[in-house]
PDB file of C-alpha atoms in Angstrom:
ATOM      1  CA  MET S   1      14.336  30.898 -21.798  1.00 45.00           C
ATOM      2  CA  VAL S   2      13.953  26.708 -21.024  1.00 49.00           C
ATOM      3  CA  THR S   3      14.785  25.109 -24.500  1.00 60.00           C
ATOM      4  CA  SER S   4      12.195  23.045 -26.769  1.00 88.00           C
ATOM      5  CA  ALA S   5      14.303  19.688 -25.542  1.00 92.00           C
ATOM      6  CA  ALA S   6      13.221  20.708 -22.118  1.00 94.00           C
ATOM      7  CA  ASP S   7       9.123  20.203 -23.111  1.00 94.00           C
ATOM      8  CA  ASP S   8      10.701  17.561 -25.105  1.00 96.00           C
ATOM      9  CA  HIS S   9      11.787  15.872 -21.782  1.00 97.00           C
ATOM     10  CA  ALA S  10       9.007  16.662 -19.552  1.00 98.00           C
ATOM     11  CA  GLN S  11       6.194  15.887 -22.344  1.00 97.00           C
ATOM     12  CA  ARG S  12       8.117  12.303 -21.830  1.00 97.00           C
ATOM     13  CA  ILE S  13       8.369  12.871 -17.411  1.00 98.00           C
ATOM     14  CA  ALA S  14       5.108  13.438 -17.846  1.00 98.00           C
ATOM     15  CA  GLU S  15       4.398   9.931 -19.713  1.00 97.00           C
ATOM     16  CA  LEU S  16       6.086   7.482 -17.800  1.00 97.00           C
ATOM     17  CA  ALA S  17       4.888   9.512 -14.197  1.00 97.00           C
ATOM     18  CA  GLN S  18       1.330   8.249 -15.298  1.00 97.00           C
ATOM     19  CA  GLU S  19       1.808   4.941 -16.905  1.00 97.00           C
ATOM     20  CA  ARG S  20       3.615   3.625 -13.624  1.00 95.00           C
ATOM     21  CA  GLY S  21       1.238   6.469 -11.127  1.00 96.00           C
ATOM     22  CA  GLN S  22       4.618   7.206  -9.705  1.00 96.00           C
ATOM     23  CA  SER S  23       5.390  11.386  -8.191  1.00 98.00           C
ATOM     24  CA  VAL S  24       7.933  13.243  -8.858  1.00 98.00           C
ATOM     25  CA  ALA S  25       9.536  16.256  -6.786  1.00 98.00           C
ATOM     26  CA  THR S  26      12.155  18.860  -7.619  1.00 98.00           C
ATOM     27  CA  ALA S  27      15.071  19.938  -5.186  1.00 98.00           C
ATOM     28  CA  GLU S  28      16.943  23.502  -6.894  1.00 98.00           C
ATOM     29  CA  SER S  29      19.153  25.691  -6.556  1.00 98.00           C
ATOM     30  CA  LEU S  30      20.923  26.044  -8.878  1.00 97.00           C
ATOM     31  CA  THR S  31      18.010  25.607 -11.394  1.00 98.00           C
ATOM     32  CA  SER S  32      15.747  28.214  -9.491  1.00 96.00           C
ATOM     33  CA  GLY S  33      12.822  26.197  -9.997  1.00 98.00           C
ATOM     34  CA  ARG S  34      13.181  26.535 -14.014  1.00 97.00           C
ATOM     35  CA  VAL S  35      13.025  22.087 -13.778  1.00 98.00           C
ATOM     36  CA  ALA S  36       9.860  22.914 -11.636  1.00 98.00           C
ATOM     37  CA  ALA S  37       8.365  24.766 -14.145  1.00 97.00           C
ATOM     38  CA  SER S  38       9.020  22.601 -17.784  1.00 97.00           C
ATOM     39  CA  LEU S  39       7.488  19.998 -15.018  1.00 98.00           C
ATOM     40  CA  GLY S  40       3.970  21.506 -13.946  1.00 98.00           C
ATOM     41  CA  ALA S  41       3.617  23.004 -17.478  1.00 97.00           C
ATOM     42  CA  ALA S  42       3.928  19.643 -18.889  1.00 97.00           C
ATOM     43  CA  PRO S  43       0.532  17.191 -19.937  1.00 96.00           C
ATOM     44  CA  HIS S  44      -2.196  16.856 -16.689  1.00 97.00           C
ATOM     45  CA  ALA S  45       0.946  17.759 -13.622  1.00 98.00           C
ATOM     46  CA  ALA S  46      -1.829  18.054 -10.868  1.00 98.00           C
ATOM     47  CA  SER S  47      -1.695  14.062 -10.659  1.00 98.00           C
ATOM     48  CA  TRP S  48       1.878  13.528 -10.457  1.00 98.00           C
ATOM     49  CA  PHE S  49       3.877  16.607  -9.828  1.00 98.00           C
ATOM     50  CA  ARG S  50       4.135  17.057  -5.944  1.00 98.00           C
ATOM     51  CA  GLY S  51       6.078  20.528  -6.125  1.00 98.00           C
ATOM     52  CA  GLY S  52       9.686  21.734  -5.338  1.00 98.00           C
ATOM     53  CA  VAL S  53      11.470  22.997  -3.001  1.00 98.00           C
ATOM     54  CA  VAL S  54      14.173  26.413  -4.581  1.00 98.00           C
ATOM     55  CA  SER S  55      16.721  26.391  -2.042  1.00 97.00           C
ATOM     56  CA  TYR S  56      19.297  28.926  -3.104  1.00 94.00           C
ATOM     57  CA  HIS S  57      20.237  29.937   0.033  1.00 95.00           C
ATOM     58  CA  ASP S  58      22.715  27.551   1.962  1.00 95.00           C
ATOM     59  CA  GLU S  59      20.414  27.998   4.981  1.00 96.00           C
ATOM     60  CA  VAL S  60      17.317  26.662   3.740  1.00 96.00           C
ATOM     61  CA  LYS S  61      19.079  23.228   1.724  1.00 98.00           C
ATOM     62  CA  HIS S  62      20.142  23.006   5.494  1.00 97.00           C
ATOM     63  CA  GLY S  63      16.781  23.932   7.134  1.00 97.00           C
ATOM     64  CA  VAL S  64      14.466  22.795   4.969  1.00 98.00           C
ATOM     65  CA  LEU S  65      16.499  20.090   2.785  1.00 98.00           C
ATOM     66  CA  GLY S  66      18.796  18.351   5.962  1.00 98.00           C
ATOM     67  CA  VAL S  67      21.348  19.006   3.901  1.00 98.00           C
ATOM     68  CA  ASP S  68      24.974  18.283   6.034  1.00 98.00           C
ATOM     69  CA  PRO S  69      26.603  21.401   7.338  1.00 97.00           C
ATOM     70  CA  GLY S  70      29.320  22.253   4.638  1.00 96.00           C
ATOM     71  CA  PRO S  71      29.528  22.867   1.160  1.00 97.00           C
ATOM     72  CA  VAL S  72      26.437  22.547  -1.473  1.00 97.00           C
ATOM     73  CA  VAL S  73      28.179  22.457  -4.575  1.00 98.00           C
ATOM     74  CA  CYS S  74      29.380  18.682  -4.894  1.00 98.00           C
ATOM     75  CA  GLU S  75      27.796  14.993  -4.662  1.00 98.00           C
ATOM     76  CA  PRO S  76      26.883  14.686  -1.714  1.00 98.00           C
ATOM     77  CA  ALA S  77      24.392  17.776  -0.777  1.00 98.00           C
ATOM     78  CA  ALA S  78      22.583  17.252  -4.491  1.00 98.00           C
ATOM     79  CA  ARG S  79      22.558  13.935  -3.344  1.00 98.00           C
ATOM     80  CA  GLN S  80      20.783  15.146   0.557  1.00 98.00           C
ATOM     81  CA  MET S  81      18.750  17.525  -1.328  1.00 98.00           C
ATOM     82  CA  ALA S  82      16.850  14.956  -3.267  1.00 98.00           C
ATOM     83  CA  ALA S  83      16.757  12.818  -0.847  1.00 97.00           C
ATOM     84  CA  GLY S  84      14.934  15.585   2.091  1.00 98.00           C
ATOM     85  CA  VAL S  85      12.727  16.946  -0.697  1.00 98.00           C
ATOM     86  CA  ALA S  86      11.018  13.681  -1.982  1.00 98.00           C
ATOM     87  CA  ARG S  87      11.021  12.785   1.922  1.00 97.00           C
ATOM     88  CA  LEU S  88       9.440  15.904   3.182  1.00 98.00           C
ATOM     89  CA  LEU S  89       7.185  16.283  -0.588  1.00 98.00           C
ATOM     90  CA  GLY S  90       6.455  12.258  -0.908  1.00 97.00           C
ATOM     91  CA  ALA S  91       7.739  11.742  -4.067  1.00 98.00           C
ATOM     92  CA  GLU S  92       8.780   8.002  -5.367  1.00 97.00           C
ATOM     93  CA  ILE S  93      11.241  10.383  -7.126  1.00 98.00           C
ATOM     94  CA  ALA S  94      13.155  13.430  -6.573  1.00 98.00           C
ATOM     95  CA  VAL S  95      15.625  15.590  -9.032  1.00 98.00           C
ATOM     96  CA  ALA S  96      18.061  18.154  -7.292  1.00 98.00           C
ATOM     97  CA  THR S  97      20.460  20.412  -8.433  1.00 98.00           C
ATOM     98  CA  THR S  98      23.187  22.467  -7.169  1.00 98.00           C
ATOM     99  CA  GLY S  99      26.550  24.118  -8.777  1.00 98.00           C
ATOM    100  CA  ALA S 100      28.610  27.202  -8.975  1.00 97.00           C
ATOM    101  CA  GLY S 101      26.305  29.456 -12.115  1.00 95.00           C
ATOM    102  CA  GLY S 102      29.809  31.667 -11.989  1.00 94.00           C
ATOM    103  CA  PRO S 103      30.677  34.339 -12.701  1.00 94.00           C
ATOM    104  CA  ASP S 104      33.013  33.985  -9.711  1.00 94.00           C
ATOM    105  CA  PRO S 105      33.634  30.047  -7.942  1.00 96.00           C
ATOM    106  CA  GLN S 106      31.616  28.498  -5.088  1.00 96.00           C
ATOM    107  CA  ASP S 107      32.692  26.042  -2.942  1.00 96.00           C
ATOM    108  CA  GLY S 108      36.026  26.354  -3.976  1.00 96.00           C
ATOM    109  CA  GLN S 109      33.941  24.673  -7.903  1.00 97.00           C
ATOM    110  CA  PRO S 110      35.213  27.118 -10.492  1.00 97.00           C
ATOM    111  CA  PRO S 111      31.946  28.941 -12.595  1.00 97.00           C
ATOM    112  CA  GLY S 112      30.483  25.566 -14.582  1.00 98.00           C
ATOM    113  CA  THR S 113      30.634  22.886 -11.925  1.00 98.00           C
ATOM    114  CA  VAL S 114      27.220  21.160 -11.887  1.00 98.00           C
ATOM    115  CA  PHE S 115      26.374  18.371  -9.152  1.00 98.00           C
ATOM    116  CA  ILE S 116      22.327  16.509 -10.219  1.00 98.00           C
ATOM    117  CA  VAL S 117      21.040  13.497  -8.518  1.00 98.00           C
ATOM    118  CA  VAL S 118      18.036  11.337  -9.239  1.00 98.00           C
ATOM    119  CA  ARG S 119      17.048   9.511  -7.178  1.00 97.00           C
ATOM    120  CA  GLY S 120      13.924   7.310  -7.139  1.00 92.00           C
ATOM    121  CA  ALA S 121      12.958   3.085  -6.689  1.00 74.00           C
ATOM    122  CA  GLY S 122      16.521   2.545  -3.841  1.00 76.00           C
ATOM    123  CA  GLU S 123      19.288   4.000  -6.585  1.00 90.00           C
ATOM    124  CA  VAL S 124      20.879   6.731  -6.801  1.00 95.00           C
ATOM    125  CA  VAL S 125      22.354   8.647 -10.428  1.00 96.00           C
ATOM    126  CA  CYS S 126      24.512  11.864 -10.085  1.00 97.00           C
ATOM    127  CA  ARG S 127      26.102  13.338 -12.613  1.00 98.00           C
ATOM    128  CA  GLU S 128      28.769  15.654 -12.450  1.00 98.00           C
ATOM    129  CA  MET S 129      29.366  18.299 -14.645  1.00 98.00           C
ATOM    130  CA  ASP S 130      31.443  21.232 -16.557  1.00 98.00           C
ATOM    131  CA  LEU S 131      29.390  23.681 -18.216  1.00 97.00           C
ATOM    132  CA  ASP S 132      31.094  26.871 -20.181  1.00 96.00           C
ATOM    133  CA  GLY S 133      28.734  30.186 -20.673  1.00 96.00           C
ATOM    134  CA  ASP S 134      27.521  32.724 -18.490  1.00 96.00           C
ATOM    135  CA  PRO S 135      25.350  32.049 -15.646  1.00 97.00           C
ATOM    136  CA  ALA S 136      22.135  32.305 -17.897  1.00 96.00           C
ATOM    137  CA  GLU S 137      24.204  29.845 -20.189  1.00 96.00           C
ATOM    138  CA  VAL S 138      25.107  27.722 -16.937  1.00 97.00           C
ATOM    139  CA  VAL S 139      20.853  27.735 -15.824  1.00 97.00           C
ATOM    140  CA  GLU S 140      19.567  27.019 -19.453  1.00 96.00           C
ATOM    141  CA  ALA S 141      22.137  24.178 -19.819  1.00 97.00           C
ATOM    142  CA  SER S 142      21.669  22.769 -16.433  1.00 98.00           C
ATOM    143  CA  THR S 143      17.969  22.838 -16.663  1.00 97.00           C
ATOM    144  CA  VAL S 144      17.546  20.674 -19.731  1.00 97.00           C
ATOM    145  CA  ALA S 145      20.369  17.950 -18.313  1.00 98.00           C
ATOM    146  CA  ALA S 146      18.659  17.485 -15.512  1.00 98.00           C
ATOM    147  CA  LEU S 147      14.751  17.231 -17.078  1.00 98.00           C
ATOM    148  CA  ALA S 148      17.764  14.706 -19.164  1.00 98.00           C
ATOM    149  CA  LEU S 149      18.688  12.760 -16.318  1.00 97.00           C
ATOM    150  CA  LEU S 150      15.375  12.665 -14.845  1.00 98.00           C
ATOM    151  CA  ARG S 151      13.763  10.655 -18.259  1.00 97.00           C
ATOM    152  CA  GLU S 152      17.505   8.090 -18.731  1.00 95.00           C
ATOM    153  CA  ALA S 153      16.605   7.115 -15.338  1.00 95.00           C
ATOM    154  CA  MET S 154      12.701   6.915 -14.785  1.00 95.00           C
ATOM    155  CA  GLU S 155      13.422   4.949 -18.406  1.00 94.00           C
ATOM    156  CA  SER S 156      15.646   2.896 -17.449  1.00 90.00           C
ATOM    157  CA  ASP S 157      13.701   1.942 -15.017  1.00 79.00           C
ATOM    158  CA  SER S 158      11.064  -0.487 -16.120  1.00 62.00           C
TER     159      SER S 158
END
């Protein structure tokens, strides 16, 4: 279950998007749509939330979002995911998540390695995280972190 911290971030993102007339989209792998679900439950989401792409399988990242062939648990893939979903859905701001949730490594990255990218108004912010916990805990923490980074990026873009 996504925490109230996620709800608090989504509420503020909704306020900022509405105030500025900005649209938001998500590209998610590790978080499997949880970021989109939080944003979709925020106030007046229909007016600012464009939607999201859950690209759990590598072929979806490559074929739908335009991620270059190769490892997908890395910063370049997260950047390309954000750019791809922004283009695909016509959003000014996009957030992307990719990572190795565990219990096994992926693409040479240990479990708990997460990359989150927020792309907006000509600026791209990336955060790499090394999280502890089982896969469900990594997904939960990644969801909250993605919403927090999106909120921070939107608040600093004033």
